[in-house]
PDB file of N, CA and C in Angstrom:
ATOM      1  N   MET A   1      -8.266 -12.577 -19.095  1.00  0.00           N
ATOM      2  CA  MET A   1      -6.906 -12.395 -19.519  1.00  0.00           C
ATOM      3  C   MET A   1      -6.099 -13.676 -19.343  1.00  0.00           C
ATOM      4  N   ILE A   2      -6.299 -14.387 -18.266  1.00  0.00           N
ATOM      5  CA  ILE A   2      -5.484 -15.562 -17.985  1.00  0.00           C
ATOM      6  C   ILE A   2      -5.548 -16.596 -19.101  1.00  0.00           C
ATOM      7  N   PRO A   3      -6.713 -16.894 -19.687  1.00  0.00           N
ATOM      8  CA  PRO A   3      -6.745 -17.892 -20.759  1.00  0.00           C
ATOM      9  C   PRO A   3      -5.893 -17.505 -21.974  1.00  0.00           C
ATOM     10  N   ALA A   4      -5.560 -16.242 -22.130  1.00  0.00           N
ATOM     11  CA  ALA A   4      -4.747 -15.816 -23.267  1.00  0.00           C
ATOM     12  C   ALA A   4      -3.287 -16.233 -23.114  1.00  0.00           C
ATOM     13  N   PHE A   5      -2.859 -16.564 -21.917  1.00  0.00           N
ATOM     14  CA  PHE A   5      -1.474 -16.938 -21.673  1.00  0.00           C
ATOM     15  C   PHE A   5      -1.327 -18.452 -21.578  1.00  0.00           C
ATOM     16  N   PRO A   6      -0.181 -18.970 -22.022  1.00  0.00           N
ATOM     17  CA  PRO A   6       0.048 -20.411 -21.873  1.00  0.00           C
ATOM     18  C   PRO A   6       0.188 -20.754 -20.396  1.00  0.00           C
ATOM     19  N   GLY A   7      -0.356 -21.876 -19.996  1.00  0.00           N
ATOM     20  CA  GLY A   7      -0.296 -22.253 -18.592  1.00  0.00           C
ATOM     21  C   GLY A   7       0.316 -23.611 -18.326  1.00  0.00           C
ATOM     22  N   ASP A   8       0.632 -24.357 -19.385  1.00  0.00           N
ATOM     23  CA  ASP A   8       1.170 -25.708 -19.216  1.00  0.00           C
ATOM     24  C   ASP A   8       2.629 -25.735 -19.647  1.00  0.00           C
ATOM     25  N   PRO A   9       3.565 -25.909 -18.702  1.00  0.00           N
ATOM     26  CA  PRO A   9       4.987 -25.905 -19.057  1.00  0.00           C
ATOM     27  C   PRO A   9       5.381 -27.045 -20.006  1.00  0.00           C
ATOM     28  N   LYS A  10       4.558 -28.088 -20.072  1.00  0.00           N
ATOM     29  CA  LYS A  10       4.887 -29.210 -20.969  1.00  0.00           C
ATOM     30  C   LYS A  10       4.665 -28.851 -22.434  1.00  0.00           C
ATOM     31  N   THR A  11       3.722 -27.952 -22.694  1.00  0.00           N
ATOM     32  CA  THR A  11       3.395 -27.627 -24.082  1.00  0.00           C
ATOM     33  C   THR A  11       3.877 -26.240 -24.511  1.00  0.00           C
ATOM     34  N   ALA A  12       4.256 -25.407 -23.578  1.00  0.00           N
ATOM     35  CA  ALA A  12       4.710 -24.054 -23.918  1.00  0.00           C
ATOM     36  C   ALA A  12       6.203 -24.045 -24.222  1.00  0.00           C
ATOM     37  N   PRO A  13       6.620 -23.257 -25.206  1.00  0.00           N
ATOM     38  CA  PRO A  13       8.051 -23.148 -25.483  1.00  0.00           C
ATOM     39  C   PRO A  13       8.777 -22.497 -24.310  1.00  0.00           C
ATOM     40  N   PRO A  14      10.065 -22.765 -24.148  1.00  0.00           N
ATOM     41  CA  PRO A  14      10.810 -22.206 -23.007  1.00  0.00           C
ATOM     42  C   PRO A  14      10.713 -20.684 -22.893  1.00  0.00           C
ATOM     43  N   SER A  15      10.627 -19.995 -24.019  1.00  0.00           N
ATOM     44  CA  SER A  15      10.555 -18.537 -23.966  1.00  0.00           C
ATOM     45  C   SER A  15       9.228 -18.044 -23.375  1.00  0.00           C
ATOM     46  N   TYR A  16       8.240 -18.915 -23.233  1.00  0.00           N
ATOM     47  CA  TYR A  16       6.936 -18.543 -22.678  1.00  0.00           C
ATOM     48  C   TYR A  16       6.821 -18.880 -21.197  1.00  0.00           C
ATOM     49  N   HIS A  17       7.838 -19.435 -20.596  1.00  0.00           N
ATOM     50  CA  HIS A  17       7.740 -19.833 -19.196  1.00  0.00           C
ATOM     51  C   HIS A  17       7.512 -18.643 -18.265  1.00  0.00           C
ATOM     52  N   TYR A  18       7.953 -17.462 -18.688  1.00  0.00           N
ATOM     53  CA  TYR A  18       7.652 -16.254 -17.918  1.00  0.00           C
ATOM     54  C   TYR A  18       6.132 -16.093 -17.783  1.00  0.00           C
ATOM     55  N   PHE A  19       5.414 -16.335 -18.875  1.00  0.00           N
ATOM     56  CA  PHE A  19       3.962 -16.187 -18.851  1.00  0.00           C
ATOM     57  C   PHE A  19       3.301 -17.249 -17.976  1.00  0.00           C
ATOM     58  N   ILE A  20       3.873 -18.436 -17.941  1.00  0.00           N
ATOM     59  CA  ILE A  20       3.334 -19.485 -17.076  1.00  0.00           C
ATOM     60  C   ILE A  20       3.409 -19.032 -15.616  1.00  0.00           C
ATOM     61  N   ALA A  21       4.544 -18.449 -15.252  1.00  0.00           N
ATOM     62  CA  ALA A  21       4.694 -17.937 -13.884  1.00  0.00           C
ATOM     63  C   ALA A  21       3.711 -16.794 -13.632  1.00  0.00           C
ATOM     64  N   MET A  22       3.467 -15.959 -14.660  1.00  0.00           N
ATOM     65  CA  MET A  22       2.518 -14.864 -14.518  1.00  0.00           C
ATOM     66  C   MET A  22       1.110 -15.404 -14.264  1.00  0.00           C
ATOM     67  N   VAL A  23       0.720 -16.432 -14.998  1.00  0.00           N
ATOM     68  CA  VAL A  23      -0.596 -17.044 -14.807  1.00  0.00           C
ATOM     69  C   VAL A  23      -0.721 -17.565 -13.381  1.00  0.00           C
ATOM     70  N   GLU A  24       0.308 -18.236 -12.900  1.00  0.00           N
ATOM     71  CA  GLU A  24       0.266 -18.765 -11.535  1.00  0.00           C
ATOM     72  C   GLU A  24       0.109 -17.639 -10.517  1.00  0.00           C
ATOM     73  N   ARG A  25       0.841 -16.540 -10.713  1.00  0.00           N
ATOM     74  CA  ARG A  25       0.719 -15.398  -9.787  1.00  0.00           C
ATOM     75  C   ARG A  25      -0.672 -14.769  -9.863  1.00  0.00           C
ATOM     76  N   LEU A  26      -1.196 -14.592 -11.067  1.00  0.00           N
ATOM     77  CA  LEU A  26      -2.509 -13.964 -11.223  1.00  0.00           C
ATOM     78  C   LEU A  26      -3.622 -14.812 -10.614  1.00  0.00           C
ATOM     79  N   GLN A  27      -3.470 -16.124 -10.659  1.00  0.00           N
ATOM     80  CA  GLN A  27      -4.495 -16.995 -10.093  1.00  0.00           C
ATOM     81  C   GLN A  27      -4.510 -16.934  -8.573  1.00  0.00           C
ATOM     82  N   ARG A  28      -3.410 -16.525  -7.967  1.00  0.00           N
ATOM     83  CA  ARG A  28      -3.326 -16.490  -6.502  1.00  0.00           C
ATOM     84  C   ARG A  28      -3.383 -15.081  -5.907  1.00  0.00           C
ATOM     85  N   VAL A  29      -3.387 -14.041  -6.741  1.00  0.00           N
ATOM     86  CA  VAL A  29      -3.256 -12.680  -6.225  1.00  0.00           C
ATOM     87  C   VAL A  29      -4.444 -12.285  -5.341  1.00  0.00           C
ATOM     88  N   LYS A  30      -4.106 -11.558  -4.280  1.00  0.00           N
ATOM     89  CA  LYS A  30      -5.097 -11.009  -3.360  1.00  0.00           C
ATOM     90  C   LYS A  30      -4.824  -9.502  -3.260  1.00  0.00           C
ATOM     91  N   PRO A  31      -5.796  -8.706  -2.885  1.00  0.00           N
ATOM     92  CA  PRO A  31      -5.575  -7.257  -2.813  1.00  0.00           C
ATOM     93  C   PRO A  31      -4.345  -6.868  -1.993  1.00  0.00           C
ATOM     94  N   GLU A  32      -4.099  -7.554  -0.908  1.00  0.00           N
ATOM     95  CA  GLU A  32      -2.947  -7.196  -0.062  1.00  0.00           C
ATOM     96  C   GLU A  32      -1.604  -7.521  -0.722  1.00  0.00           C
ATOM     97  N   ASP A  33      -1.633  -8.284  -1.817  1.00  0.00           N
ATOM     98  CA  ASP A  33      -0.400  -8.597  -2.541  1.00  0.00           C
ATOM     99  C   ASP A  33       0.012  -7.495  -3.510  1.00  0.00           C
ATOM    100  N   LEU A  34      -0.892  -6.557  -3.775  1.00  0.00           N
ATOM    101  CA  LEU A  34      -0.610  -5.533  -4.772  1.00  0.00           C
ATOM    102  C   LEU A  34       0.422  -4.543  -4.252  1.00  0.00           C
ATOM    103  N   THR A  35       1.275  -4.071  -5.137  1.00  0.00           N
ATOM    104  CA  THR A  35       2.368  -3.166  -4.766  1.00  0.00           C
ATOM    105  C   THR A  35       2.123  -1.774  -5.327  1.00  0.00           C
ATOM    106  N   GLU A  36       3.140  -0.937  -5.226  1.00  0.00           N
ATOM    107  CA  GLU A  36       3.038   0.412  -5.774  1.00  0.00           C
ATOM    108  C   GLU A  36       2.868   0.421  -7.288  1.00  0.00           C
ATOM    109  N   ASN A  37       3.112  -0.699  -7.929  1.00  0.00           N
ATOM    110  CA  ASN A  37       2.933  -0.794  -9.373  1.00  0.00           C
ATOM    111  C   ASN A  37       1.533  -1.234  -9.764  1.00  0.00           C
ATOM    112  N   SER A  38       0.671  -1.449  -8.797  1.00  0.00           N
ATOM    113  CA  SER A  38      -0.650  -1.959  -9.116  1.00  0.00           C
ATOM    114  C   SER A  38      -1.606  -0.837  -9.492  1.00  0.00           C
ATOM    115  N   ALA A  39      -2.623  -1.193 -10.257  1.00  0.00           N
ATOM    116  CA  ALA A  39      -3.624  -0.216 -10.689  1.00  0.00           C
ATOM    117  C   ALA A  39      -4.605   0.124  -9.585  1.00  0.00           C
ATOM    118  N   ALA A  40      -4.582  -0.606  -8.497  1.00  0.00           N
ATOM    119  CA  ALA A  40      -5.516  -0.352  -7.404  1.00  0.00           C
ATOM    120  C   ALA A  40      -4.930   0.675  -6.439  1.00  0.00           C
ATOM    121  N   ARG A  41      -4.437   1.766  -7.009  1.00  0.00           N
ATOM    122  CA  ARG A  41      -3.817   2.808  -6.193  1.00  0.00           C
ATOM    123  C   ARG A  41      -4.402   4.167  -6.540  1.00  0.00           C
ATOM    124  N   ARG A  42      -3.993   5.163  -5.811  1.00  0.00           N
ATOM    125  CA  ARG A  42      -4.498   6.514  -6.046  1.00  0.00           C
ATOM    126  C   ARG A  42      -3.838   7.154  -7.266  1.00  0.00           C
ATOM    127  N   ARG A  43      -4.507   8.165  -7.797  1.00  0.00           N
ATOM    128  CA  ARG A  43      -4.061   8.857  -9.009  1.00  0.00           C
ATOM    129  C   ARG A  43      -2.643   9.404  -8.881  1.00  0.00           C
ATOM    130  N   ARG A  44      -2.305  10.026  -7.769  1.00  0.00           N
ATOM    131  CA  ARG A  44      -0.955  10.597  -7.609  1.00  0.00           C
ATOM    132  C   ARG A  44       0.121   9.513  -7.670  1.00  0.00           C
ATOM    133  N   ALA A  45      -0.170   8.366  -7.080  1.00  0.00           N
ATOM    134  CA  ALA A  45       0.804   7.273  -7.104  1.00  0.00           C
ATOM    135  C   ALA A  45       1.000   6.776  -8.533  1.00  0.00           C
ATOM    136  N   HIS A  46      -0.095   6.674  -9.302  1.00  0.00           N
ATOM    137  CA  HIS A  46       0.024   6.277 -10.709  1.00  0.00           C
ATOM    138  C   HIS A  46       0.905   7.262 -11.452  1.00  0.00           C
ATOM    139  N   HIS A  47       0.603   8.533 -11.279  1.00  0.00           N
ATOM    140  CA  HIS A  47       1.328   9.572 -11.996  1.00  0.00           C
ATOM    141  C   HIS A  47       2.811   9.530 -11.634  1.00  0.00           C
ATOM    142  N   ARG A  48       3.114   9.424 -10.356  1.00  0.00           N
ATOM    143  CA  ARG A  48       4.507   9.384  -9.910  1.00  0.00           C
ATOM    144  C   ARG A  48       5.234   8.178 -10.494  1.00  0.00           C
ATOM    145  N   ASN A  49       4.598   7.011 -10.459  1.00  0.00           N
ATOM    146  CA  ASN A  49       5.241   5.812 -11.001  1.00  0.00           C
ATOM    147  C   ASN A  49       5.482   5.934 -12.500  1.00  0.00           C
ATOM    148  N   LEU A  50       4.523   6.488 -13.225  1.00  0.00           N
ATOM    149  CA  LEU A  50       4.708   6.656 -14.671  1.00  0.00           C
ATOM    150  C   LEU A  50       5.781   7.697 -14.974  1.00  0.00           C
ATOM    151  N   GLU A  51       5.846   8.756 -14.178  1.00  0.00           N
ATOM    152  CA  GLU A  51       6.911   9.751 -14.352  1.00  0.00           C
ATOM    153  C   GLU A  51       8.286   9.117 -14.115  1.00  0.00           C
ATOM    154  N   GLU A  52       8.385   8.276 -13.104  1.00  0.00           N
ATOM    155  CA  GLU A  52       9.655   7.595 -12.838  1.00  0.00           C
ATOM    156  C   GLU A  52      10.042   6.709 -14.015  1.00  0.00           C
ATOM    157  N   GLY A  53       9.070   6.024 -14.581  1.00  0.00           N
ATOM    158  CA  GLY A  53       9.350   5.195 -15.746  1.00  0.00           C
ATOM    159  C   GLY A  53       9.802   6.013 -16.930  1.00  0.00           C
ATOM    160  N   ARG A  54       9.141   7.138 -17.162  1.00  0.00           N
ATOM    161  CA  ARG A  54       9.542   8.016 -18.267  1.00  0.00           C
ATOM    162  C   ARG A  54      10.953   8.538 -18.029  1.00  0.00           C
ATOM    163  N   GLY A  55      11.245   8.912 -16.789  1.00  0.00           N
ATOM    164  CA  GLY A  55      12.589   9.394 -16.457  1.00  0.00           C
ATOM    165  C   GLY A  55      13.660   8.337 -16.669  1.00  0.00           C
ATOM    166  N   ALA A  56      13.270   7.087 -16.555  1.00  0.00           N
ATOM    167  CA  ALA A  56      14.215   5.982 -16.761  1.00  0.00           C
ATOM    168  C   ALA A  56      14.334   5.612 -18.241  1.00  0.00           C
ATOM    169  N   GLY A  57      13.578   6.299 -19.101  1.00  0.00           N
ATOM    170  CA  GLY A  57      13.689   6.058 -20.528  1.00  0.00           C
ATOM    171  C   GLY A  57      12.579   5.225 -21.144  1.00  0.00           C
ATOM    172  N   PHE A  58      11.577   4.844 -20.362  1.00  0.00           N
ATOM    173  CA  PHE A  58      10.461   4.066 -20.913  1.00  0.00           C
ATOM    174  C   PHE A  58       9.516   4.992 -21.662  1.00  0.00           C
ATOM    175  N   SER A  59       9.118   4.578 -22.859  1.00  0.00           N
ATOM    176  CA  SER A  59       8.161   5.373 -23.621  1.00  0.00           C
ATOM    177  C   SER A  59       6.807   4.681 -23.707  1.00  0.00           C
ATOM    178  N   GLU A  60       6.731   3.430 -23.260  1.00  0.00           N
ATOM    179  CA  GLU A  60       5.469   2.688 -23.260  1.00  0.00           C
ATOM    180  C   GLU A  60       5.377   1.858 -21.992  1.00  0.00           C
ATOM    181  N   VAL A  61       4.154   1.603 -21.551  1.00  0.00           N
ATOM    182  CA  VAL A  61       3.919   0.733 -20.399  1.00  0.00           C
ATOM    183  C   VAL A  61       2.781  -0.219 -20.720  1.00  0.00           C
ATOM    184  N   ILE A  62       2.705  -1.284 -19.995  1.00  0.00           N
ATOM    185  CA  ILE A  62       1.585  -2.213 -20.090  1.00  0.00           C
ATOM    186  C   ILE A  62       0.813  -2.113 -18.787  1.00  0.00           C
ATOM    187  N   LEU A  63      -0.474  -1.897 -18.894  1.00  0.00           N
ATOM    188  CA  LEU A  63      -1.319  -1.779 -17.711  1.00  0.00           C
ATOM    189  C   LEU A  63      -2.239  -2.989 -17.627  1.00  0.00           C
ATOM    190  N   TYR A  64      -2.261  -3.629 -16.479  1.00  0.00           N
ATOM    191  CA  TYR A  64      -3.172  -4.740 -16.229  1.00  0.00           C
ATOM    192  C   TYR A  64      -4.247  -4.244 -15.276  1.00  0.00           C
ATOM    193  N   PHE A  65      -5.469  -4.238 -15.716  1.00  0.00           N
ATOM    194  CA  PHE A  65      -6.564  -3.780 -14.873  1.00  0.00           C
ATOM    195  C   PHE A  65      -7.340  -4.946 -14.276  1.00  0.00           C
ATOM    196  N   ASN A  66      -7.330  -6.080 -14.934  1.00  0.00           N
ATOM    197  CA  ASN A  66      -8.138  -7.209 -14.488  1.00  0.00           C
ATOM    198  C   ASN A  66      -7.308  -8.162 -13.632  1.00  0.00           C
ATOM    199  N   VAL A  67      -6.767  -7.641 -12.549  1.00  0.00           N
ATOM    200  CA  VAL A  67      -5.965  -8.454 -11.631  1.00  0.00           C
ATOM    201  C   VAL A  67      -6.861  -8.946 -10.510  1.00  0.00           C
ATOM    202  N   GLY A  68      -6.809 -10.212 -10.224  1.00  0.00           N
ATOM    203  CA  GLY A  68      -7.579 -10.759  -9.114  1.00  0.00           C
ATOM    204  C   GLY A  68      -9.001 -11.124  -9.473  1.00  0.00           C
ATOM    205  N   MET A  69      -9.267 -11.327 -10.751  1.00  0.00           N
ATOM    206  CA  MET A  69     -10.586 -11.788 -11.204  1.00  0.00           C
ATOM    207  C   MET A  69     -11.702 -10.825 -10.794  1.00  0.00           C
ATOM    208  N   LYS A  70     -11.472  -9.532 -10.975  1.00  0.00           N
ATOM    209  CA  LYS A  70     -12.482  -8.525 -10.665  1.00  0.00           C
ATOM    210  C   LYS A  70     -13.655  -8.637 -11.628  1.00  0.00           C
ATOM    211  N   PRO A  71     -14.820  -8.156 -11.229  1.00  0.00           N
ATOM    212  CA  PRO A  71     -15.962  -8.118 -12.150  1.00  0.00           C
ATOM    213  C   PRO A  71     -15.645  -7.208 -13.341  1.00  0.00           C
ATOM    214  N   HIS A  72     -16.171  -7.564 -14.508  1.00  0.00           N
ATOM    215  CA  HIS A  72     -15.878  -6.822 -15.737  1.00  0.00           C
ATOM    216  C   HIS A  72     -16.251  -5.345 -15.619  1.00  0.00           C
ATOM    217  N   GLN A  73     -17.368  -5.040 -14.998  1.00  0.00           N
ATOM    218  CA  GLN A  73     -17.788  -3.646 -14.850  1.00  0.00           C
ATOM    219  C   GLN A  73     -16.768  -2.854 -14.037  1.00  0.00           C
ATOM    220  N   GLN A  74     -16.216  -3.442 -12.991  1.00  0.00           N
ATOM    221  CA  GLN A  74     -15.214  -2.765 -12.181  1.00  0.00           C
ATOM    222  C   GLN A  74     -13.964  -2.491 -13.010  1.00  0.00           C
ATOM    223  N   VAL A  75     -13.554  -3.447 -13.819  1.00  0.00           N
ATOM    224  CA  VAL A  75     -12.381  -3.280 -14.681  1.00  0.00           C
ATOM    225  C   VAL A  75     -12.617  -2.108 -15.639  1.00  0.00           C
ATOM    226  N   LYS A  76     -13.793  -2.058 -16.249  1.00  0.00           N
ATOM    227  CA  LYS A  76     -14.114  -0.968 -17.175  1.00  0.00           C
ATOM    228  C   LYS A  76     -14.093   0.387 -16.463  1.00  0.00           C
ATOM    229  N   GLU A  77     -14.608   0.436 -15.254  1.00  0.00           N
ATOM    230  CA  GLU A  77     -14.614   1.686 -14.495  1.00  0.00           C
ATOM    231  C   GLU A  77     -13.196   2.127 -14.146  1.00  0.00           C
ATOM    232  N   GLU A  78     -12.342   1.191 -13.771  1.00  0.00           N
ATOM    233  CA  GLU A  78     -10.957   1.526 -13.446  1.00  0.00           C
ATOM    234  C   GLU A  78     -10.198   2.005 -14.683  1.00  0.00           C
ATOM    235  N   MET A  79     -10.446   1.375 -15.816  1.00  0.00           N
ATOM    236  CA  MET A  79      -9.810   1.801 -17.057  1.00  0.00           C
ATOM    237  C   MET A  79     -10.263   3.209 -17.429  1.00  0.00           C
ATOM    238  N   ASP A  80     -11.558   3.472 -17.306  1.00  0.00           N
ATOM    239  CA  ASP A  80     -12.087   4.792 -17.617  1.00  0.00           C
ATOM    240  C   ASP A  80     -11.498   5.846 -16.687  1.00  0.00           C
ATOM    241  N   ARG A  81     -11.439   5.540 -15.421  1.00  0.00           N
ATOM    242  CA  ARG A  81     -10.886   6.490 -14.447  1.00  0.00           C
ATOM    243  C   ARG A  81      -9.422   6.789 -14.742  1.00  0.00           C
ATOM    244  N   PHE A  82      -8.666   5.763 -15.084  1.00  0.00           N
ATOM    245  CA  PHE A  82      -7.265   5.970 -15.424  1.00  0.00           C
ATOM    246  C   PHE A  82      -7.147   6.912 -16.625  1.00  0.00           C
ATOM    247  N   MET A  83      -7.971   6.672 -17.651  1.00  0.00           N
ATOM    248  CA  MET A  83      -7.907   7.499 -18.854  1.00  0.00           C
ATOM    249  C   MET A  83      -8.351   8.937 -18.586  1.00  0.00           C
ATOM    250  N   ARG A  84      -9.239   9.148 -17.649  1.00  0.00           N
ATOM    251  CA  ARG A  84      -9.687  10.505 -17.319  1.00  0.00           C
ATOM    252  C   ARG A  84      -8.728  11.239 -16.399  1.00  0.00           C
ATOM    253  N   GLU A  85      -8.146  10.516 -15.414  1.00  0.00           N
ATOM    254  CA  GLU A  85      -7.400  11.183 -14.354  1.00  0.00           C
ATOM    255  C   GLU A  85      -5.883  11.114 -14.493  1.00  0.00           C
ATOM    256  N   VAL A  86      -5.371  10.095 -15.150  1.00  0.00           N
ATOM    257  CA  VAL A  86      -3.919   9.922 -15.209  1.00  0.00           C
ATOM    258  C   VAL A  86      -3.380  10.123 -16.626  1.00  0.00           C
ATOM    259  N   ALA A  87      -3.964   9.436 -17.576  1.00  0.00           N
ATOM    260  CA  ALA A  87      -3.440   9.455 -18.947  1.00  0.00           C
ATOM    261  C   ALA A  87      -3.311  10.853 -19.544  1.00  0.00           C
ATOM    262  N   PRO A  88      -4.220  11.797 -19.273  1.00  0.00           N
ATOM    263  CA  PRO A  88      -4.072  13.124 -19.880  1.00  0.00           C
ATOM    264  C   PRO A  88      -2.760  13.833 -19.529  1.00  0.00           C
ATOM    265  N   ASN A  89      -2.081  13.372 -18.503  1.00  0.00           N
ATOM    266  CA  ASN A  89      -0.805  13.978 -18.113  1.00  0.00           C
ATOM    267  C   ASN A  89       0.364  13.509 -18.965  1.00  0.00           C
ATOM    268  N   PHE A  90       0.101  12.613 -19.886  1.00  0.00           N
ATOM    269  CA  PHE A  90       1.162  12.034 -20.700  1.00  0.00           C
ATOM    270  C   PHE A  90       0.789  12.115 -22.173  1.00  0.00           C
ATOM    271  N   ALA A  91       1.782  12.375 -23.009  1.00  0.00           N
ATOM    272  CA  ALA A  91       1.554  12.450 -24.448  1.00  0.00           C
ATOM    273  C   ALA A  91       1.247  11.055 -24.987  1.00  0.00           C
ATOM    274  N   GLY A  92       0.478  11.015 -26.067  1.00  0.00           N
ATOM    275  CA  GLY A  92       0.191   9.732 -26.691  1.00  0.00           C
ATOM    276  C   GLY A  92      -1.034   9.808 -27.570  1.00  0.00           C
ATOM    277  N   LYS A  93      -1.285   8.727 -28.273  1.00  0.00           N
ATOM    278  CA  LYS A  93      -2.421   8.660 -29.195  1.00  0.00           C
ATOM    279  C   LYS A  93      -3.749   8.774 -28.471  1.00  0.00           C
ATOM    280  N   HIS A  94      -3.774   8.446 -27.182  1.00  0.00           N
ATOM    281  CA  HIS A  94      -5.023   8.510 -26.441  1.00  0.00           C
ATOM    282  C   HIS A  94      -5.599   9.925 -26.423  1.00  0.00           C
ATOM    283  N   ILE A  95      -4.765  10.930 -26.490  1.00  0.00           N
ATOM    284  CA  ILE A  95      -5.236  12.320 -26.474  1.00  0.00           C
ATOM    285  C   ILE A  95      -6.018  12.620 -27.747  1.00  0.00           C
ATOM    286  N   GLU A  96      -5.460  12.190 -28.891  1.00  0.00           N
ATOM    287  CA  GLU A  96      -6.164  12.389 -30.170  1.00  0.00           C
ATOM    288  C   GLU A  96      -7.461  11.602 -30.196  1.00  0.00           C
ATOM    289  N   ARG A  97      -7.436  10.376 -29.694  1.00  0.00           N
ATOM    290  CA  ARG A  97      -8.639   9.549 -29.706  1.00  0.00           C
ATOM    291  C   ARG A  97      -9.726  10.133 -28.816  1.00  0.00           C
ATOM    292  N   ARG A  98      -9.342  10.677 -27.688  1.00  0.00           N
ATOM    293  CA  ARG A  98     -10.310  11.256 -26.746  1.00  0.00           C
ATOM    294  C   ARG A  98     -10.986  12.481 -27.359  1.00  0.00           C
ATOM    295  N   ALA A  99     -10.222  13.242 -28.161  1.00  0.00           N
ATOM    296  CA  ALA A  99     -10.752  14.457 -28.777  1.00  0.00           C
ATOM    297  C   ALA A  99     -11.716  14.155 -29.923  1.00  0.00           C
ATOM    298  N   ALA A 100     -11.600  12.965 -30.504  1.00  0.00           N
ATOM    299  CA  ALA A 100     -12.434  12.628 -31.683  1.00  0.00           C
ATOM    300  C   ALA A 100     -13.862  12.338 -31.310  1.00  0.00           C
TER     301      ALA A 100
END
């Protein structure tokens, strides 16, 4: 994921500087740095955080699973678990796709 973001402030437009800071944070992240918004949490915490977001008026979220340079297989397992245990509690295209 990190290579997809601009990382050089000299060549990135000013509107992309947020992403430069994100790259710097992602390169240094450790498990103990993760917060209640991280994907490395229990199902109930995910559900509660997403419910709070919906209550605040958010209809979409962005989920980052590959935080901290995890192995690809672990990322796939976490994504699958999220889709099985958390996503079914929320409306969206994923429900139709899962049924197909």
